[in-house]
Structure formats: C-alpha cells, structure tokens
Amino acid sequence: MIGAGDLGFTLLLAAGVGWLLAQTLQLGPAARFVSLAVIAVTLALILVEAARQLRALSRQREEEAQWPAPRELRALAWVAAIVLLIAGLGGPVGTGVTLAAYLRLEARASWLAAALSGTALCVLVELLHRGLGVPMPAARFLG
Amino acid sequence: MSFLEAGVQGWAIVLTWPNLAYPVVGTLLAMLAAFLPGLSGVTVMAMALPLTLAWEPIPALLFFAALVGGGTFMGSVTAILFNVPGSSPSAATLIDGYPMARNGEARTAIACSAAASALGSTFGIVILVLLLPWVRSLLLSFGPPEFLMLTIWGLATVAMLGRGNWLKGMAAAGIGLLLAMIGRDPQTSEDRYTLGLDYLQEGLTVIPVLLGLFAITETIELMASQRTSIAGELGPGAMRGSIREGIAAVWRNLGLFLRSSAIGTIIGAIPGVGGTVASFVAYGHAVQSSPDPERFGKGDVRGVLAPEAAHDAKDGGSLLPVLAFGIPGSEGTVMLLVLFEQHGIVPGRELMSAHLPLVFALIWALFLSNWLTSLVGLAVSGPLARITVLRTQILAPVILCLAAVGAIATRGLLGDLLVAAAFGVLGYLMRRHAWPRVPLAIGFVLGRPFETNLLLTLRLQELGRIDLLARPIVLTLALLILGTLLLPAWRMRKAA
C-alpha cells in the first residue's frame, strides 16, 4: 500500500538531490566531475521511483493514513528535546535532565526514581569526561 | 631463526608471568570501553600511550595487542541489543542482530557473534602467520585501482540488500555517496555543500551518522510504537534461542564462516580500507550466496555470523602491513605504530628477522585477547539478553541518552549531536516510507575512499602510469563485481 506521504518523501529526496545539483554546478569543473555523475544517476533513480509510486497511487482506491500519529510526533519531540537539553545545558547535565524528564513524564516513574536515574546518568557521563578523558562539552551548571 | 622456533618463543613470552597479565587486563579494559558509548579500544589505546612510555617494550606490546582485539566483540553486543553500533564495523551486525533481539533470540545472536568472533580472529591469525614470509610482494601489488575496485565491490553489495526494491536501494546508496562528498574536494580543496559552515568543511563523521541512522531512529520507533519491550510481548521466560544454538550456527554454516573470514583477512590486510568495508562486503556475500536471501534483515543468524567473522578476521590481516612496512590499516594499528616508535621498534625487515619472537608474541596476545573476549561474552550473554525484555519506556530514553553521548564523545563537538539527531529523523522517515537505510550507510562509508581512489586511478591512467587490463587483481575484482551484480538478476529470472 502506497500513500501520498510515501510519494511526498520521495519528492523531498529528489528536491534535496536537486539542491545538491544546483550547488555542484557552481563548483569548478575538476571538483564537480564525480559529484555530477553520482547526482545524475541518483536523481534518475529517485525520479523513476517517484513515477512508479505515482502510478501505483493512481491505481489504488483507498489511501492509507500516512500523516504522523500523535505518538510519533511526541517521539520526535523527545529527540528534539534531548538535542536542545544537551546543547543548552552541556553533555552530562543535559543527558541527566532528559532521562529524568522522560522517566517522569512518559514512563510515569516517581519523582524520586526519575531524579536518581537522571543524577546517576549525569555522574556517569561526567566520570567518562573527567576520569577517562572522553571529550564532552562541559556542563554549564557544574562548571 | 625459523618461523616455528620464533612462534614457540613468542608463546613463551606471552605465557610468562607477569607478561600474561597485560593481555588479560588489556582485553577486559577494551571490552568495558567498547560497551560504553563513544569509547572503544582505540580510545583506551590513545589514553594508554603516554602511560606506557616507561614500560618495557614487551608488556606494552602485549597490552596494545589486547586492546586491538578486545574491543571489537562488545561493539557488536550493543548493536545486537540496542541497535547502537559500538563501532562502525558493527553497523553490519545490527541489520540481522537487532531483529533477532526483537524476536527474543538475543542470546543466540550474542553467542553466534562471540563464536564467529573468536574463530574468525583465529582464521585471520593463522593466515597472518602463514603469509608472513610472502607479505611484502602481496601488499605491494595493491594500488589505487585495486582499492577502487574493492570499494566498488562494497557498493555492488547494495544490489542484493535492496532486493525488496532495487531502485530504492541504489538511490539510497547514491544519497550516501553524496553525503560523503560534503566537505573539501580531495583534488581541488574547494568547499562542497558546506552551507558556509566551518563544521562541515571536514565532512560528516561516520559515528554520528550511523548512531543517528540506526540508534536514534530505533529509539523514535520504540517510543512511537506500542511495543512494551525490544523483544515485544515476550517475557524473560519465553525468550527463544540459546548459547548452544548460536555456537552451532557457526558449524552449520562453516562454508559461509570460512569465506567471510577470508574476506575479512584480505580486506584487513589492505591499508586504509578497514573493518567496516570488510563487514559489509561479508554481509553482502552472505545474502548473495544464500538460497533464501529474503530471510536476511528479519533476524537471520547468518547475517550476524558473516560480518562478525569478517570483522574479527580483519585484526590478523591488519597486522600484516604494520609489521612488514609500518603502514597502518586501521585506527588501532595507527596506535600500535606510534607505540613501535615510542619503544624504538622499526617495522620492516629488521622486525621480521631479528625480532621475530616479538612479532609472534604480539600475534599470540591478539589471539588470546580475541578468545578471552568471546568467552567472557558467552558467559554474560544470558544476563545481557534480558535487557531486551526491559520496558520500552525505561530503555528507550537510556538508549537515546547513550547514543547522544556517543555522538558527541568522539570529538567533543555539539555539531556531531545535531548531525546524529538529523540522521535519526531522516532514518525514521526512510523507515516509515520503506526506504532501506543500510545502502545509505554503505554509500556513506565507502564514499570517500571511492572518490579518492577514482580520482587517483583516472590521473594515473591519464599519465600512462598504469594499465588497468594488465593488473590481475583489478580483473579478478571486476569479475567479482560483475558476479555480484548479475547473480541476483539471474536468480530472479530462475525463480520466475
């Protein structure tokens, strides 16, 4: 079953490769040689796939629901949150806070369990950073 | 001194106390490091370099050989359990390893990985020992055209992986190749697709991209799905598979194991190609040579066996160029080379003649480390497999946090985290709209060596320095590529 979302995603990929093509044409002849060949083949394959999906879509009577479900949107929001928290608060604190927040809000863990888990992860990441020298953007709160 | 005498003396060096303690401690440290996000045996090696300056050469060499061998298996354990590749070569293991965990067969997958790992490394080491006298002439026959053909062979495996939809597989590989071209052009140093950002000038790095495509994508899927655990509704008692089944899988597929190990050893011996190519080529070969290729990607134990055997057999092969010429074939062997320099050991003729027992001590330490890793892995596979029945709501954020830490831990750049997140979303959309992610990963990993060697080959051809038709390895690889591309079409025709 193919939905409009499938075709939309294929066209999005085609647009991305098209943008790369526009960028490649601005490069010097030596720099664009390999990229142009790969872009031409990739774009052709994507467009053939888009045409195949369009044909299948036009033959199909009923359309499958393709739009993101609320659960999917919430999962994507959590990924955005972890990125923002780690970037904003620093590696150790950001990961600790994210874990605590998720456990409390999504897994319905108790405040105490969430806080303890978050602190444990924060300490682990900090130990990795300080004890083993793993490069980690410093936590802004811990200094 | 004969090779046999040197081999026996090498064993004597390793088994003498306290020398024996160095590979054991090194192995356990590498295993622990490989299980933690963003760390690997190579990280421990980098940290240990200054610490081992004051050591005698033999303990330092034994310790480092164990670090080379010890980390590989545990990276695959995280790939099987959480879809988080501990290192880039483990990305091939997760294609079937993680579905096995989802089917409640994590124990079988880990045990098969451990057995293939130990036996594969033994295969690699045996070949290394047998080839030591002839290594020089063999390695000198590899140049840019051979490297190019090898990367094309790796890319050709995409033809089998995208068998559900060949067009999508090839297009995804093309997108992977294009993503690998982000950054400075290798020939002209012009910036390509960098959006004017300094961060992108060096290109995208492999670990954040793979963590995004597989680990973060999987976490989004786990959070969004109704699954209660990685292994679905299965309780701890209902888990299928066993350690015995995992080990037996290696014997049942002995031919595949031997072929995959040979692929790993050969590719490992070629400097600059690395374990990732070895794993993916071996996986592609497993699919291609299987009578029922449709089972791959859904939790087939052969999909774990082939990349694991190749990945670990590569360790033996990768020592060949280091010992014979001082040319490192991987990150681990770069560290080993630095250690050689620190201790005044010069690779090449002198090392291969006057210090032959030392060479064998290094080889046996690697052997010991690989076996120790697998035995410890087998012992802990049961408890580790139970992680797959933990509640999704507890496991998913932990995996997400570990993946995020792993993404930034490699270089300490927050940009890597953003890249991992972006690839996580891209991977999720690809999964949702039935686009295969593995061809994209293969295209991305092979993109740089493909472009560099293509440009070098064309230049050499233009200057009249090489004749492609007079190079037997190029011709052999060309035949293999043709076979790889034509076999699926022939099979489809036969089936029709």
XYZ file of N, CA, C and O in Angstrom, chain A residues 86-139:
216
model
N 20.835 18.858 25.778
C 22.283 18.600 25.847
C 23.058 19.809 25.320
O 24.065 20.216 25.893
N 22.556 20.390 24.246
C 23.244 21.558 23.691
C 23.152 22.747 24.646
O 24.104 23.501 24.818
N 21.998 22.892 25.288
C 21.784 24.048 26.161
C 22.426 23.901 27.523
O 22.995 24.858 28.062
N 22.349 22.714 28.087
C 22.842 22.537 29.464
C 24.233 21.903 29.509
O 24.858 21.830 30.561
N 24.724 21.403 28.400
C 26.010 20.702 28.413
C 25.759 19.210 28.476
O 24.696 18.765 28.920
N 26.727 18.402 28.047
C 26.574 16.950 27.917
C 26.038 16.247 29.146
O 24.919 15.707 29.132
N 26.756 16.254 30.288
C 26.331 15.454 31.454
C 24.985 15.899 32.031
O 24.088 15.068 32.225
N 24.829 17.200 32.277
C 23.573 17.675 32.879
C 22.418 17.492 31.905
O 21.323 17.053 32.282
N 22.682 17.793 30.626
C 21.636 17.674 29.607
C 21.094 16.258 29.505
O 19.878 16.051 29.483
N 21.999 15.271 29.477
C 21.526 13.885 29.353
C 20.799 13.449 30.622
O 19.777 12.770 30.561
N 21.321 13.877 31.790
C 20.685 13.526 33.066
C 19.282 14.093 33.162
O 18.326 13.387 33.519
N 19.140 15.373 32.809
C 17.832 16.039 32.888
C 16.853 15.381 31.915
O 15.680 15.150 32.241
N 17.361 15.051 30.701
C 16.472 14.432 29.702
C 15.941 13.091 30.200
O 14.752 12.806 30.088
N 16.856 12.300 30.755
C 16.429 10.981 31.238
C 15.392 11.141 32.353
O 14.341 10.480 32.348
N 15.690 12.042 33.299
C 14.759 12.250 34.420
C 13.399 12.718 33.909
O 12.350 12.203 34.326
N 13.427 13.674 32.971
C 12.167 14.214 32.444
C 11.366 13.134 31.733
O 10.156 13.014 31.923
N 12.047 12.322 30.925
C 11.340 11.287 30.180
C 10.734 10.255 31.132
O 9.581 9.862 30.981
N 11.551 9.832 32.123
C 11.057 8.810 33.053
C 9.834 9.305 33.822
O 8.886 8.571 34.077
N 9.850 10.590 34.167
C 8.731 11.143 34.937
C 7.501 11.346 34.042
O 6.389 10.951 34.380
N 7.731 11.961 32.878
C 6.592 12.375 32.049
C 6.036 11.245 31.168
O 4.828 11.161 30.971
N 6.897 10.411 30.654
C 6.431 9.371 29.727
C 6.273 8.020 30.411
O 5.298 7.324 30.193
N 7.306 7.625 31.215
C 7.261 6.293 31.832
C 6.497 6.315 33.152
O 6.334 5.272 33.780
N 6.061 7.515 33.577
C 5.286 7.677 34.831
C 6.049 7.130 36.050
O 5.448 6.566 36.958
N 7.361 7.292 36.023
C 8.160 6.887 37.194
C 7.966 7.926 38.299
O 7.546 9.056 38.018
N 8.293 7.545 39.550
C 8.129 8.515 40.641
C 9.176 9.615 40.484
O 10.207 9.431 39.835
N 8.898 10.772 41.120
C 9.851 11.890 41.059
C 11.225 11.435 41.546
O 12.240 11.771 40.953
N 11.229 10.645 42.657
C 12.489 10.232 43.265
C 13.284 9.330 42.307
O 14.477 9.552 42.072
N 12.583 8.337 41.728
C 13.270 7.404 40.811
C 13.818 8.145 39.596
O 14.950 7.899 39.158
N 13.002 9.076 39.079
C 13.436 9.839 37.897
C 14.661 10.685 38.236
O 15.645 10.704 37.478
N 14.600 11.355 39.397
C 15.718 12.228 39.783
C 16.987 11.409 40.026
O 18.077 11.801 39.591
N 16.832 10.258 40.689
C 18.009 9.423 40.972
C 18.621 8.891 39.677
O 19.839 8.910 39.510
N 17.761 8.440 38.750
C 18.269 7.920 37.470
C 18.985 9.015 36.690
O 20.066 8.796 36.131
N 18.369 10.197 36.650
C 18.967 11.328 35.933
C 20.319 11.695 36.532
O 21.291 11.920 35.810
N 20.367 11.722 37.876
C 21.634 12.071 38.539
C 22.690 11.007 38.248
O 23.855 11.335 37.984
N 22.273 9.733 38.275
C 23.232 8.649 38.023
C 23.822 8.775 36.617
O 25.036 8.638 36.435
N 22.959 9.078 35.631
C 23.469 9.207 34.258
C 24.393 10.422 34.148
O 25.442 10.370 33.495
N 23.992 11.509 34.818
C 24.809 12.734 34.804
C 26.201 12.442 35.369
O 27.216 12.828 34.789
N 26.238 11.720 36.487
C 27.519 11.386 37.130
C 28.337 10.467 36.215
O 29.547 10.659 36.049
N 27.666 9.497 35.575
C 28.375 8.571 34.681
C 29.035 9.328 33.533
O 30.215 9.117 33.226
N 28.272 10.229 32.923
C 28.811 10.985 31.785
C 29.955 11.892 32.258
O 30.992 12.021 31.592
N 29.767 12.492 33.439
C 30.816 13.362 33.986
C 32.082 12.544 34.286
O 33.206 12.996 34.056
N 31.881 11.320 34.796
C 33.027 10.452 35.082
C 33.758 10.074 33.793
O 34.984 10.044 33.745
N 32.955 9.789 32.756
C 33.563 9.471 31.456
C 34.416 10.641 30.989
O 35.516 10.472 30.469
N 33.869 11.845 31.198
C 34.553 13.047 30.744
C 35.820 13.303 31.554
O 36.909 13.467 31.004
N 35.668 13.313 32.875
C 36.819 13.674 33.722
C 37.770 12.517 33.958
O 38.979 12.686 33.938
N 37.208 11.344 34.220
C 38.063 10.204 34.577
C 38.761 9.596 33.384
O 39.943 9.271 33.436
N 38.043 9.447 32.271
C 38.638 8.764 31.123
C 39.003 9.723 29.991
O 39.531 9.308 28.964
N 38.696 10.994 30.181
C 39.113 11.980 29.183
C 38.295 11.981 27.916
O 38.750 12.461 26.888
N 37.074 11.417 27.975
C 36.214 11.456 26.787
C 35.805 12.914 26.560
O 35.297 13.553 27.465
N 36.069 13.451 25.357
C 35.710 14.860 25.147
C 34.202 15.059 25.258
O 33.430 14.326 24.669
N 33.787 16.001 26.048
C 32.353 16.211 26.289
C 32.156 17.696 26.579
O 32.858 18.231 27.430
N 31.272 18.359 25.864
C 31.051 19.765 26.173
C 30.705 19.910 27.656
O 29.835 19.204 28.163
N 31.407 20.821 28.338
C 31.261 20.909 29.798
C 29.849 21.283 30.203
O 29.162 22.024 29.509
N 29.423 20.732 31.329
C 28.103 21.069 31.855
C 28.146 22.506 32.357
O 29.056 22.880 33.076
